[in-house]
Amino acid sequence: MLDFIISGIIWTLALYGLIEIIKTIYYICTCTKLESNGIYFIIAVKNQQEKIEGFMRSILFRIVYGKEDNVKDIIITDLGSTDNTRDIIQKLQSDYKFINLVDWKTCKELIDNIGKK
């Protein structure tokens, strides 16, 4: 009897896992509109004035001086920073044209419309 209960629990969990995998595959195929012809970095930040410039410079070094030919854009989403994070990103944006600073709503719209280009 105990073996039957354990087998029933295992089969239930396996079926649940299979359903979750199918849901994830369906979501990726129907809801994601990103093209596969490049790499898009999407970075969400909030109140990171101490760390954002060093973090971004390390990424930019790889892109500009490395062999990252597939990078299309870097999209930085500000989640309502109250410090100088936005100013630092705007300074980097003026130096590098492939950096885009947007708010969260604009970022979602941009992601939804990338596949329509």
mmCIF file of N, CA, C and O in Angstrom, residues 7-62:
data_model
loop_
_atom_site.group_PDB
_atom_site.id
_atom_site.type_symbol
_atom_site.label_atom_id
_atom_site.label_comp_id
_atom_site.label_asym_id
_atom_site.label_seq_id
_atom_site.Cartn_x
_atom_site.Cartn_y
_atom_site.Cartn_z
ATOM 1 N N SER A 7 4.343 5.797 -5.350
ATOM 2 C CA SER A 7 4.304 5.813 -6.819
ATOM 3 C C SER A 7 3.303 6.837 -7.323
ATOM 4 O O SER A 7 3.556 7.551 -8.299
ATOM 5 N N GLY A 8 2.158 6.938 -6.669
ATOM 6 C CA GLY A 8 1.154 7.930 -7.056
ATOM 7 C C GLY A 8 1.670 9.355 -6.894
ATOM 8 O O GLY A 8 1.440 10.217 -7.758
ATOM 9 N N ILE A 9 2.376 9.627 -5.817
ATOM 10 C CA ILE A 9 2.958 10.965 -5.596
ATOM 11 C C ILE A 9 4.013 11.270 -6.650
ATOM 12 O O ILE A 9 4.034 12.364 -7.226
ATOM 13 N N ILE A 10 4.869 10.312 -6.941
ATOM 14 C CA ILE A 10 5.928 10.516 -7.945
ATOM 15 C C ILE A 10 5.319 10.766 -9.315
ATOM 16 O O ILE A 10 5.732 11.667 -10.045
ATOM 17 N N TRP A 11 4.311 9.976 -9.695
ATOM 18 C CA TRP A 11 3.659 10.174 -10.993
ATOM 19 C C TRP A 11 2.954 11.521 -11.067
ATOM 20 O O TRP A 11 2.964 12.192 -12.099
ATOM 21 N N THR A 12 2.342 11.955 -9.979
ATOM 22 C CA THR A 12 1.676 13.263 -9.946
ATOM 23 C C THR A 12 2.686 14.387 -10.131
ATOM 24 O O THR A 12 2.456 15.327 -10.909
ATOM 25 N N LEU A 13 3.818 14.300 -9.432
ATOM 26 C CA LEU A 13 4.860 15.321 -9.572
ATOM 27 C C LEU A 13 5.462 15.315 -10.975
ATOM 28 O O LEU A 13 5.745 16.376 -11.539
ATOM 29 N N ALA A 14 5.647 14.129 -11.537
ATOM 30 C CA ALA A 14 6.188 14.036 -12.899
ATOM 31 C C ALA A 14 5.223 14.645 -13.903
ATOM 32 O O ALA A 14 5.633 15.368 -14.820
ATOM 33 N N LEU A 15 3.955 14.388 -13.756
ATOM 34 C CA LEU A 15 2.950 14.956 -14.644
ATOM 35 C C LEU A 15 2.898 16.479 -14.503
ATOM 36 O O LEU A 15 2.815 17.200 -15.500
ATOM 37 N N TYR A 16 2.971 16.963 -13.280
ATOM 38 C CA TYR A 16 2.996 18.409 -13.043
ATOM 39 C C TYR A 16 4.215 19.034 -13.722
ATOM 40 O O TYR A 16 4.115 20.079 -14.369
ATOM 41 N N GLY A 17 5.387 18.411 -13.592
ATOM 42 C CA GLY A 17 6.607 18.918 -14.236
ATOM 43 C C GLY A 17 6.477 18.948 -15.744
ATOM 44 O O GLY A 17 6.886 19.902 -16.401
ATOM 45 N N LEU A 18 5.888 17.914 -16.320
ATOM 46 C CA LEU A 18 5.676 17.865 -17.760
ATOM 47 C C LEU A 18 4.745 18.984 -18.215
ATOM 48 O O LEU A 18 5.001 19.649 -19.234
ATOM 49 N N ILE A 19 3.697 19.232 -17.468
ATOM 50 C CA ILE A 19 2.775 20.327 -17.807
ATOM 51 C C ILE A 19 3.493 21.671 -17.740
ATOM 52 O O ILE A 19 3.306 22.530 -18.610
ATOM 53 N N GLU A 20 4.322 21.893 -16.741
ATOM 54 C CA GLU A 20 5.068 23.149 -16.619
ATOM 55 C C GLU A 20 6.048 23.322 -17.781
ATOM 56 O O GLU A 20 6.212 24.422 -18.301
ATOM 57 N N ILE A 21 6.702 22.266 -18.211
ATOM 58 C CA ILE A 21 7.616 22.338 -19.350
ATOM 59 C C ILE A 21 6.851 22.704 -20.621
ATOM 60 O O ILE A 21 7.274 23.554 -21.398
ATOM 61 N N ILE A 22 5.705 22.086 -20.820
ATOM 62 C CA ILE A 22 4.892 22.391 -22.000
ATOM 63 C C ILE A 22 4.422 23.838 -21.963
ATOM 64 O O ILE A 22 4.443 24.543 -22.983
ATOM 65 N N LYS A 23 3.997 24.327 -20.802
ATOM 66 C CA LYS A 23 3.569 25.722 -20.676
ATOM 67 C C LYS A 23 4.712 26.681 -20.989
ATOM 68 O O LYS A 23 4.517 27.693 -21.659
ATOM 69 N N THR A 24 5.916 26.372 -20.526
ATOM 70 C CA THR A 24 7.069 27.231 -20.779
ATOM 71 C C THR A 24 7.410 27.261 -22.260
ATOM 72 O O THR A 24 7.659 28.330 -22.826
ATOM 73 N N ILE A 25 7.411 26.115 -22.910
ATOM 74 C CA ILE A 25 7.690 26.062 -24.352
ATOM 75 C C ILE A 25 6.631 26.829 -25.124
ATOM 76 O O ILE A 25 6.940 27.594 -26.037
ATOM 77 N N TYR A 26 5.376 26.680 -24.756
ATOM 78 C CA TYR A 26 4.291 27.405 -25.418
ATOM 79 C C TYR A 26 4.467 28.911 -25.237
ATOM 80 O O TYR A 26 4.310 29.682 -26.180
ATOM 81 N N TYR A 27 4.806 29.336 -24.022
ATOM 82 C CA TYR A 27 5.010 30.754 -23.758
ATOM 83 C C TYR A 27 6.149 31.313 -24.598
ATOM 84 O O TYR A 27 6.032 32.375 -25.196
ATOM 85 N N ILE A 28 7.261 30.610 -24.664
ATOM 86 C CA ILE A 28 8.418 31.072 -25.438
ATOM 87 C C ILE A 28 8.059 31.184 -26.920
ATOM 88 O O ILE A 28 8.426 32.136 -27.586
ATOM 89 N N CYS A 29 7.332 30.222 -27.428
ATOM 90 C CA CYS A 29 6.991 30.226 -28.856
ATOM 91 C C CYS A 29 5.946 31.273 -29.218
ATOM 92 O O CYS A 29 5.978 31.815 -30.324
ATOM 93 N N THR A 30 5.025 31.575 -28.334
ATOM 94 C CA THR A 30 3.933 32.477 -28.699
ATOM 95 C C THR A 30 4.097 33.892 -28.179
ATOM 96 O O THR A 30 3.642 34.835 -28.819
ATOM 97 N N CYS A 31 4.717 34.081 -27.044
ATOM 98 C CA CYS A 31 4.753 35.404 -26.416
ATOM 99 C C CYS A 31 6.053 36.152 -26.639
ATOM 100 O O CYS A 31 6.096 37.368 -26.526
ATOM 101 N N THR A 32 7.128 35.476 -26.918
ATOM 102 C CA THR A 32 8.406 36.135 -27.099
ATOM 103 C C THR A 32 8.558 36.533 -28.553
ATOM 104 O O THR A 32 8.430 35.716 -29.444
ATOM 105 N N LYS A 33 8.869 37.813 -28.782
ATOM 106 C CA LYS A 33 8.991 38.307 -30.145
ATOM 107 C C LYS A 33 10.405 38.782 -30.456
ATOM 108 O O LYS A 33 10.608 39.564 -31.368
ATOM 109 N N LEU A 34 11.395 38.344 -29.698
ATOM 110 C CA LEU A 34 12.771 38.735 -29.962
ATOM 111 C C LEU A 34 13.317 37.932 -31.131
ATOM 112 O O LEU A 34 13.062 36.743 -31.249
ATOM 113 N N GLU A 35 14.059 38.602 -31.983
ATOM 114 C CA GLU A 35 14.677 37.910 -33.106
ATOM 115 C C GLU A 35 15.971 37.255 -32.632
ATOM 116 O O GLU A 35 16.584 37.667 -31.666
ATOM 117 N N SER A 36 16.413 36.273 -33.360
ATOM 118 C CA SER A 36 17.630 35.571 -32.972
ATOM 119 C C SER A 36 18.835 36.049 -33.773
ATOM 120 O O SER A 36 19.820 35.356 -33.869
ATOM 121 N N ASN A 37 18.750 37.244 -34.343
ATOM 122 C CA ASN A 37 19.865 37.725 -35.159
ATOM 123 C C ASN A 37 20.815 38.622 -34.383
ATOM 124 O O ASN A 37 21.580 39.351 -34.961
ATOM 125 N N GLY A 38 20.768 38.593 -33.095
ATOM 126 C CA GLY A 38 21.677 39.386 -32.296
ATOM 127 C C GLY A 38 21.433 39.171 -30.818
ATOM 128 O O GLY A 38 20.532 38.462 -30.417
ATOM 129 N N ILE A 39 22.253 39.819 -30.018
ATOM 130 C CA ILE A 39 22.152 39.709 -28.574
ATOM 131 C C ILE A 39 21.740 41.065 -28.029
ATOM 132 O O ILE A 39 22.336 42.086 -28.380
ATOM 133 N N TYR A 40 20.740 41.078 -27.177
ATOM 134 C CA TYR A 40 20.282 42.290 -26.528
ATOM 135 C C TYR A 40 20.528 42.138 -25.030
ATOM 136 O O TYR A 40 20.047 41.199 -24.421
ATOM 137 N N PHE A 41 21.284 43.055 -24.445
ATOM 138 C CA PHE A 41 21.450 43.075 -23.002
ATOM 139 C C PHE A 41 20.335 43.935 -22.437
ATOM 140 O O PHE A 41 20.156 45.074 -22.858
ATOM 141 N N ILE A 42 19.607 43.427 -21.486
ATOM 142 C CA ILE A 42 18.608 44.214 -20.775
ATOM 143 C C ILE A 42 19.012 44.199 -19.308
ATOM 144 O O ILE A 42 19.056 43.147 -18.681
ATOM 145 N N ILE A 43 19.327 45.381 -18.798
ATOM 146 C CA ILE A 43 19.830 45.508 -17.439
ATOM 147 C C ILE A 43 18.866 46.392 -16.660
ATOM 148 O O ILE A 43 18.610 47.527 -17.057
ATOM 149 N N ALA A 44 18.320 45.887 -15.584
ATOM 150 C CA ALA A 44 17.428 46.664 -14.727
ATOM 151 C C ALA A 44 18.223 47.158 -13.526
ATOM 152 O O ALA A 44 18.926 46.380 -12.878
ATOM 153 N N VAL A 45 18.135 48.461 -13.250
ATOM 154 C CA VAL A 45 18.886 49.042 -12.140
ATOM 155 C C VAL A 45 17.985 49.922 -11.286
ATOM 156 O O VAL A 45 17.016 50.497 -11.764
ATOM 157 N N LYS A 46 18.353 50.020 -10.020
ATOM 158 C CA LYS A 46 17.699 50.953 -9.106
ATOM 159 C C LYS A 46 18.689 51.301 -8.008
ATOM 160 O O LYS A 46 19.209 50.423 -7.317
ATOM 161 N N ASN A 47 18.992 52.586 -7.891
ATOM 162 C CA ASN A 47 19.867 53.124 -6.848
ATOM 163 C C ASN A 47 21.223 52.394 -6.802
ATOM 164 O O ASN A 47 21.616 51.852 -5.780
ATOM 165 N N GLN A 48 21.923 52.387 -7.931
ATOM 166 C CA GLN A 48 23.218 51.711 -8.029
ATOM 167 C C GLN A 48 24.325 52.672 -8.455
ATOM 168 O O GLN A 48 25.214 52.297 -9.212
ATOM 169 N N GLN A 49 24.309 53.901 -7.971
ATOM 170 C CA GLN A 49 25.300 54.879 -8.403
ATOM 171 C C GLN A 49 26.722 54.471 -8.046
ATOM 172 O O GLN A 49 27.660 54.848 -8.727
ATOM 173 N N GLU A 50 26.904 53.680 -7.023
ATOM 174 C CA GLU A 50 28.236 53.257 -6.603
ATOM 175 C C GLU A 50 28.822 52.195 -7.537
ATOM 176 O O GLU A 50 30.028 52.102 -7.689
ATOM 177 N N LYS A 51 27.958 51.398 -8.169
ATOM 178 C CA LYS A 51 28.436 50.220 -8.892
ATOM 179 C C LYS A 51 28.175 50.244 -10.393
ATOM 180 O O LYS A 51 28.811 49.513 -11.126
ATOM 181 N N ILE A 52 27.233 51.057 -10.855
ATOM 182 C CA ILE A 52 26.771 50.935 -12.235
ATOM 183 C C ILE A 52 27.849 51.272 -13.258
ATOM 184 O O ILE A 52 27.972 50.617 -14.283
ATOM 185 N N GLU A 53 28.655 52.288 -12.993
ATOM 186 C CA GLU A 53 29.657 52.665 -13.998
ATOM 187 C C GLU A 53 30.720 51.586 -14.159
ATOM 188 O O GLU A 53 31.081 51.231 -15.276
ATOM 189 N N GLY A 54 31.202 51.025 -13.072
ATOM 190 C CA GLY A 54 32.175 49.939 -13.170
ATOM 191 C C GLY A 54 31.605 48.717 -13.851
ATOM 192 O O GLY A 54 32.258 48.078 -14.685
ATOM 193 N N PHE A 55 30.368 48.386 -13.525
ATOM 194 C CA PHE A 55 29.702 47.249 -14.150
ATOM 195 C C PHE A 55 29.552 47.465 -15.646
ATOM 196 O O PHE A 55 29.869 46.598 -16.452
ATOM 197 N N MET A 56 29.073 48.652 -16.022
ATOM 198 C CA MET A 56 28.868 48.942 -17.441
ATOM 199 C C MET A 56 30.191 49.015 -18.197
ATOM 200 O O MET A 56 30.284 48.552 -19.325
ATOM 201 N N ARG A 57 31.207 49.591 -17.596
ATOM 202 C CA ARG A 57 32.513 49.666 -18.279
ATOM 203 C C ARG A 57 33.076 48.273 -18.538
ATOM 204 O O ARG A 57 33.705 48.039 -19.563
ATOM 205 N N SER A 58 32.861 47.340 -17.625
ATOM 206 C CA SER A 58 33.360 45.979 -17.860
ATOM 207 C C SER A 58 32.622 45.328 -19.026
ATOM 208 O O SER A 58 33.224 44.636 -19.847
ATOM 209 N N ILE A 59 31.318 45.569 -19.130
ATOM 210 C CA ILE A 59 30.559 45.041 -20.269
ATOM 211 C C ILE A 59 30.983 45.735 -21.556
ATOM 212 O O ILE A 59 31.186 45.097 -22.588
ATOM 213 N N LEU A 60 31.117 47.063 -21.509
ATOM 214 C CA LEU A 60 31.496 47.827 -22.698
ATOM 215 C C LEU A 60 32.876 47.441 -23.202
ATOM 216 O O LEU A 60 33.119 47.411 -24.406
ATOM 217 N N PHE A 61 33.796 47.150 -22.289
ATOM 218 C CA PHE A 61 35.141 46.731 -22.695
ATOM 219 C C PHE A 61 35.068 45.468 -23.536
ATOM 220 O O PHE A 61 35.713 45.348 -24.572
ATOM 221 N N ARG A 62 34.253 44.524 -23.100
ATOM 222 C CA ARG A 62 34.092 43.273 -23.868
ATOM 223 C C ARG A 62 33.464 43.507 -25.219
ATOM 224 O O ARG A 62 33.801 42.864 -26.200
#
